[in-house]
mmCIF file of C-alpha atoms in Angstrom:
data_model
loop_
_atom_site.group_PDB
_atom_site.id
_atom_site.type_symbol
_atom_site.label_atom_id
_atom_site.label_comp_id
_atom_site.label_asym_id
_atom_site.label_seq_id
_atom_site.Cartn_x
_atom_site.Cartn_y
_atom_site.Cartn_z
ATOM 1 C CA GLY A 1 0.000 0.000 0.000
ATOM 2 C CA GLN A 2 0.849 3.646 -0.108
ATOM 3 C CA SER A 3 1.334 5.777 3.019
ATOM 4 C CA LEU A 4 2.166 9.474 2.994
ATOM 5 C CA GLU A 5 2.425 11.546 6.176
ATOM 6 C CA GLN A 6 2.253 15.333 6.484
ATOM 7 C CA PRO A 7 1.956 17.755 9.404
ATOM 8 C CA SER A 8 -1.706 18.501 9.987
ATOM 9 C CA GLU A 9 -1.393 22.270 10.424
ATOM 10 C CA VAL A 10 1.132 25.004 9.728
ATOM 11 C CA THR A 11 0.824 28.731 10.426
ATOM 12 C CA ALA A 12 3.073 31.328 8.833
ATOM 13 C CA VAL A 13 3.254 35.084 8.425
ATOM 14 C CA GLU A 14 2.474 36.889 5.204
ATOM 15 C CA GLY A 15 5.650 37.461 3.225
ATOM 16 C CA ALA A 16 7.538 34.666 4.948
ATOM 17 C CA ILE A 17 8.693 31.263 3.683
ATOM 18 C CA VAL A 18 7.117 27.998 4.776
ATOM 19 C CA GLN A 19 8.068 24.377 4.185
ATOM 20 C CA ILE A 20 5.539 21.540 4.213
ATOM 21 C CA ASN A 21 7.049 18.092 4.589
ATOM 22 C CA CYS A 22 5.870 14.765 3.250
ATOM 23 C CA THR A 23 7.301 11.426 4.283
ATOM 24 C CA TYR A 24 6.171 8.323 2.516
ATOM 25 C CA GLN A 25 6.267 4.572 2.590
ATOM 26 C CA THR A 26 5.569 3.378 -0.863
ATOM 27 C CA SER A 27 7.199 1.693 -3.769
ATOM 28 C CA GLY A 28 6.980 1.629 -7.489
ATOM 29 C CA PHE A 29 5.729 5.176 -7.834
ATOM 30 C CA TYR A 30 6.570 7.545 -10.630
ATOM 31 C CA GLY A 31 7.062 10.750 -8.709
ATOM 32 C CA LEU A 32 5.772 13.062 -6.008
ATOM 33 C CA SER A 33 3.129 15.668 -6.727
ATOM 34 C CA TRP A 34 1.738 18.528 -4.714
ATOM 35 C CA TYR A 35 -1.804 19.824 -4.821
ATOM 36 C CA GLN A 36 -3.485 22.853 -3.314
ATOM 37 C CA GLN A 37 -7.098 22.857 -2.235
ATOM 38 C CA HIS A 38 -9.000 25.877 -1.021
ATOM 39 C CA ASP A 39 -12.047 25.339 1.144
ATOM 40 C CA GLY A 40 -14.918 24.162 -1.021
ATOM 41 C CA GLY A 41 -12.745 23.923 -4.108
ATOM 42 C CA ALA A 42 -11.110 21.274 -6.236
ATOM 43 C CA PRO A 43 -7.521 20.183 -5.731
ATOM 44 C CA THR A 44 -5.283 21.941 -8.217
ATOM 45 C CA PHE A 45 -1.849 20.844 -9.315
ATOM 46 C CA LEU A 46 1.151 22.789 -7.995
ATOM 47 C CA SER A 47 4.341 20.880 -8.631
ATOM 48 C CA TYR A 48 5.785 17.519 -9.558
ATOM 49 C CA ASN A 49 9.120 15.812 -8.915
ATOM 50 C CA ALA A 50 9.929 12.899 -11.166
ATOM 51 C CA LEU A 51 13.561 12.873 -10.073
ATOM 52 C CA ASP A 52 15.431 13.708 -6.895
ATOM 53 C CA GLY A 53 16.156 17.350 -6.410
ATOM 54 C CA LEU A 54 14.453 20.689 -6.469
ATOM 55 C CA GLU A 55 11.796 21.849 -8.914
ATOM 56 C CA GLU A 56 10.915 25.533 -8.956
ATOM 57 C CA THR A 57 7.658 26.994 -10.241
ATOM 58 C CA GLY A 58 7.381 30.647 -9.402
ATOM 59 C CA ARG A 59 6.882 31.115 -5.673
ATOM 60 C CA PHE A 60 6.508 27.378 -5.195
ATOM 61 C CA SER A 61 9.329 24.849 -5.119
ATOM 62 C CA SER A 62 9.234 21.160 -4.406
ATOM 63 C CA PHE A 63 11.963 18.751 -3.398
ATOM 64 C CA LEU A 64 12.245 14.986 -3.502
ATOM 65 C CA SER A 65 14.741 12.567 -2.013
ATOM 66 C CA ARG A 66 13.886 8.979 -2.831
ATOM 67 C CA SER A 67 16.709 7.626 -0.683
ATOM 68 C CA ASP A 68 15.179 9.370 2.334
ATOM 69 C CA SER A 69 11.557 8.715 1.284
ATOM 70 C CA TYR A 70 10.982 12.409 1.830
ATOM 71 C CA GLY A 71 9.797 15.441 -0.003
ATOM 72 C CA TYR A 72 8.707 18.958 0.760
ATOM 73 C CA LEU A 73 6.870 21.901 -0.719
ATOM 74 C CA LEU A 74 8.392 25.328 -0.211
ATOM 75 C CA LEU A 75 6.219 28.408 -0.497
ATOM 76 C CA GLN A 76 7.969 31.762 -0.669
ATOM 77 C CA GLU A 77 6.665 35.301 -0.275
ATOM 78 C CA LEU A 78 3.530 33.983 1.346
ATOM 79 C CA GLN A 79 0.277 35.686 0.481
ATOM 80 C CA MET A 80 -3.032 35.538 2.278
ATOM 81 C CA LYS A 81 -4.505 33.642 -0.665
ATOM 82 C CA ASP A 82 -2.047 30.816 0.014
ATOM 83 C CA SER A 83 -4.146 29.823 3.018
ATOM 84 C CA ALA A 84 -5.387 26.408 1.924
ATOM 85 C CA SER A 85 -4.786 22.715 2.366
ATOM 86 C CA TYR A 86 -1.782 21.165 0.675
ATOM 87 C CA PHE A 87 -1.483 17.521 -0.246
ATOM 88 C CA CYS A 88 1.431 15.490 -1.435
ATOM 89 C CA ALA A 89 0.571 12.573 -3.678
ATOM 90 C CA VAL A 90 2.244 9.727 -5.430
ATOM 91 C CA LYS A 91 1.077 8.575 -8.810
ATOM 92 C CA TYR A 92 0.824 4.841 -9.131
ATOM 93 C CA ARG A 93 -0.663 3.248 -12.236
ATOM 94 C CA ASN A 94 -2.242 6.536 -13.261
ATOM 95 C CA ASN A 95 -3.949 7.052 -9.928
ATOM 96 C CA LEU A 96 -3.088 9.418 -7.158
ATOM 97 C CA PHE A 97 -2.592 8.379 -3.552
ATOM 98 C CA PHE A 98 -2.749 11.410 -1.330
ATOM 99 C CA GLY A 99 -1.045 12.352 1.877
ATOM 100 C CA THR A 100 -2.920 13.289 4.993
ATOM 101 C CA GLY A 101 -2.890 16.966 4.056
ATOM 102 C CA THR A 102 -1.513 20.100 5.708
ATOM 103 C CA ARG A 103 -3.703 23.041 6.543
ATOM 104 C CA LEU A 104 -1.702 26.234 5.965
ATOM 105 C CA THR A 105 -2.899 29.421 7.599
ATOM 106 C CA VAL A 106 -1.236 32.651 6.562
ATOM 107 C CA ILE A 107 -1.562 35.457 9.087
ATOM 108 C CA PRO A 108 -0.915 39.186 8.552
ATOM 109 C CA LYS B 1 -11.626 24.370 -22.911
ATOM 110 C CA ALA B 2 -14.179 23.348 -20.325
ATOM 111 C CA GLY B 3 -12.940 21.689 -17.177
ATOM 112 C CA VAL B 4 -14.168 18.589 -15.417
ATOM 113 C CA THR B 5 -17.859 18.932 -14.651
ATOM 114 C CA GLN B 6 -19.578 17.109 -11.842
ATOM 115 C CA THR B 7 -23.282 16.945 -11.101
ATOM 116 C CA PRO B 8 -25.026 17.380 -8.844
ATOM 117 C CA ARG B 9 -22.919 19.712 -6.725
ATOM 118 C CA TYR B 10 -24.894 19.164 -3.559
ATOM 119 C CA LEU B 11 -27.345 16.514 -2.510
ATOM 120 C CA ILE B 12 -28.919 15.083 0.602
ATOM 121 C CA LYS B 13 -29.977 11.470 0.825
ATOM 122 C CA THR B 14 -31.479 9.280 3.468
ATOM 123 C CA ARG B 15 -29.702 6.289 4.929
ATOM 124 C CA GLY B 16 -30.485 3.181 2.883
ATOM 125 C CA GLN B 17 -31.085 5.055 -0.346
ATOM 126 C CA GLN B 18 -28.815 4.978 -3.343
ATOM 127 C CA VAL B 19 -27.157 7.816 -5.212
ATOM 128 C CA THR B 20 -25.670 8.320 -8.657
ATOM 129 C CA LEU B 21 -23.065 10.993 -9.331
ATOM 130 C CA SER B 22 -22.026 12.110 -12.775
ATOM 131 C CA CYS B 23 -18.737 13.330 -14.180
ATOM 132 C CA SER B 24 -17.963 14.823 -17.579
ATOM 133 C CA PRO B 25 -14.212 14.839 -18.216
ATOM 134 C CA ILE B 26 -12.263 17.384 -20.161
ATOM 135 C CA SER B 27 -12.809 16.901 -23.869
ATOM 136 C CA GLY B 28 -10.349 14.352 -25.213
ATOM 137 C CA HIS B 29 -9.578 12.829 -21.837
ATOM 138 C CA ARG B 30 -10.181 9.109 -21.689
ATOM 139 C CA SER B 31 -9.330 8.338 -18.090
ATOM 140 C CA VAL B 32 -11.672 9.173 -15.231
ATOM 141 C CA SER B 33 -10.898 8.582 -11.580
ATOM 142 C CA TRP B 34 -13.074 8.993 -8.516
ATOM 143 C CA TYR B 35 -11.988 10.000 -5.035
ATOM 144 C CA GLN B 36 -13.753 10.328 -1.710
ATOM 145 C CA GLN B 37 -12.750 13.149 0.598
ATOM 146 C CA THR B 38 -13.711 13.259 4.265
ATOM 147 C CA PRO B 39 -12.236 15.192 7.183
ATOM 148 C CA GLY B 40 -11.216 12.003 8.945
ATOM 149 C CA GLN B 41 -9.889 9.919 6.074
ATOM 150 C CA GLY B 42 -8.635 12.577 3.704
ATOM 151 C CA LEU B 43 -8.590 11.928 -0.021
ATOM 152 C CA GLN B 44 -9.056 8.286 -0.899
ATOM 153 C CA PHE B 45 -9.000 6.658 -4.306
ATOM 154 C CA LEU B 46 -12.193 4.877 -5.295
ATOM 155 C CA PHE B 47 -11.667 3.628 -8.841
ATOM 156 C CA GLU B 48 -10.437 4.547 -12.273
ATOM 157 C CA TYR B 49 -11.882 3.948 -15.704
ATOM 158 C CA PHE B 50 -10.196 4.083 -19.068
ATOM 159 C CA SER B 51 -12.004 3.436 -22.334
ATOM 160 C CA GLU B 52 -15.058 2.089 -20.509
ATOM 161 C CA THR B 53 -13.010 -0.424 -18.495
ATOM 162 C CA GLN B 54 -12.281 -0.269 -14.799
ATOM 163 C CA ARG B 55 -8.506 -0.374 -14.496
ATOM 164 C CA ASN B 56 -8.019 0.091 -10.780
ATOM 165 C CA LYS B 57 -10.122 -0.037 -7.660
ATOM 166 C CA GLY B 58 -9.491 1.271 -4.201
ATOM 167 C CA ASN B 59 -10.333 -0.320 -0.904
ATOM 168 C CA PHE B 60 -14.055 0.398 -0.752
ATOM 169 C CA PRO B 61 -16.994 -1.976 -0.276
ATOM 170 C CA GLY B 62 -18.982 -3.284 -3.197
ATOM 171 C CA ARG B 63 -21.708 -0.725 -2.500
ATOM 172 C CA PHE B 64 -19.501 1.676 -4.414
ATOM 173 C CA SER B 65 -19.529 1.111 -8.133
ATOM 174 C CA GLY B 66 -18.980 3.021 -11.287
ATOM 175 C CA ARG B 67 -19.011 2.923 -15.008
ATOM 176 C CA GLN B 68 -17.767 4.844 -17.985
ATOM 177 C CA PHE B 69 -19.561 5.465 -21.233
ATOM 178 C CA SER B 70 -18.213 5.541 -24.765
ATOM 179 C CA ASN B 71 -18.002 9.336 -24.634
ATOM 180 C CA SER B 72 -15.768 9.028 -21.529
ATOM 181 C CA ARG B 73 -18.426 10.409 -19.218
ATOM 182 C CA SER B 74 -18.546 8.500 -15.981
ATOM 183 C CA GLU B 75 -20.988 7.800 -13.217
ATOM 184 C CA MET B 76 -20.466 6.408 -9.771
ATOM 185 C CA ASN B 77 -23.168 4.808 -7.692
ATOM 186 C CA VAL B 78 -23.400 4.191 -3.999
ATOM 187 C CA SER B 79 -26.117 1.829 -2.850
ATOM 188 C CA THR B 80 -27.563 1.340 0.613
ATOM 189 C CA LEU B 81 -26.165 4.630 1.827
ATOM 190 C CA GLU B 82 -24.670 4.851 5.299
ATOM 191 C CA LEU B 83 -24.077 7.932 7.402
ATOM 192 C CA GLY B 84 -20.343 7.459 6.903
ATOM 193 C CA ASP B 85 -20.727 7.909 3.167
ATOM 194 C CA SER B 86 -21.235 11.620 3.709
ATOM 195 C CA ALA B 87 -18.311 13.147 1.868
ATOM 196 C CA LEU B 88 -17.091 15.184 -1.043
ATOM 197 C CA TYR B 89 -16.801 12.960 -4.092
ATOM 198 C CA LEU B 90 -14.232 14.189 -6.560
ATOM 199 C CA CYS B 91 -13.828 13.185 -10.154
ATOM 200 C CA ALA B 92 -10.571 13.660 -12.015
ATOM 201 C CA SER B 93 -9.766 13.216 -15.671
ATOM 202 C CA SER B 94 -6.629 12.742 -17.662
ATOM 203 C CA TRP B 95 -5.721 11.964 -21.235
ATOM 204 C CA GLY B 96 -4.645 8.425 -20.696
ATOM 205 C CA GLN B 97 -1.934 6.242 -19.329
ATOM 206 C CA GLU B 98 0.932 8.633 -18.659
ATOM 207 C CA PRO B 99 2.751 7.222 -15.669
ATOM 208 C CA SER B 100 5.807 9.388 -16.170
ATOM 209 C CA SER B 101 3.957 12.620 -15.579
ATOM 210 C CA GLY B 102 2.352 13.909 -12.425
ATOM 211 C CA ASN B 103 0.606 16.964 -13.706
ATOM 212 C CA THR B 104 -1.949 15.631 -16.116
ATOM 213 C CA ILE B 105 -4.801 14.991 -13.731
ATOM 214 C CA TYR B 106 -7.531 17.598 -13.476
ATOM 215 C CA PHE B 107 -10.168 17.618 -10.782
ATOM 216 C CA GLY B 108 -13.763 18.704 -10.832
ATOM 217 C CA GLU B 109 -15.207 20.701 -7.974
ATOM 218 C CA GLY B 110 -16.898 17.654 -6.553
ATOM 219 C CA SER B 111 -20.288 16.516 -5.413
ATOM 220 C CA TRP B 112 -21.114 17.105 -1.764
ATOM 221 C CA LEU B 113 -23.163 14.189 -0.467
ATOM 222 C CA THR B 114 -24.848 14.335 2.906
ATOM 223 C CA VAL B 115 -26.506 11.207 4.240
ATOM 224 C CA VAL B 116 -29.051 11.740 6.993
#
């Protein structure tokens, strides 16, 4: 089976940097994805790591280390609109298995 | 182009009833997946259809079923509803079997099911 663990809640200040970690116990997956979900909305894709290392997409960056079974999402220059839930996910046979989710609250 | 469309958006059912949810994928997408989201269990994979065939199934009881039509539209059905089935049911579509990519899955806004 697939198991992905994330911190349940994180609070950060507007303009700051925050890191959301994801540790997993899985095998045979193709990469680690990150999704954002605002309350009442659909999950939307943020970033994907097929290989170890850092991927940067604007204010968002994601990192993967397969040897450590660990990844993280880095959000820079936090904005109030970044308050949402963030999920890591592994793609296995064209299906996504999601982490437990992290609720990010950005405060002024 | 239009995104993934799910209907109905909100519905209330009574325990013991059945419910059918519908999903229209993005035009050209042939794969449709269904997920259940609850506060306690998070996002859980239900099943996935590709070209009218169920390819994968999650760990849910047989009361949960689905199908896909020739136009790639999909429906999922839950029979003999239980209170614990109250959840947001999300549909996601993608073009096909692209295991090397993680950014080709698009979600609809979901159907909120409340069982009373």
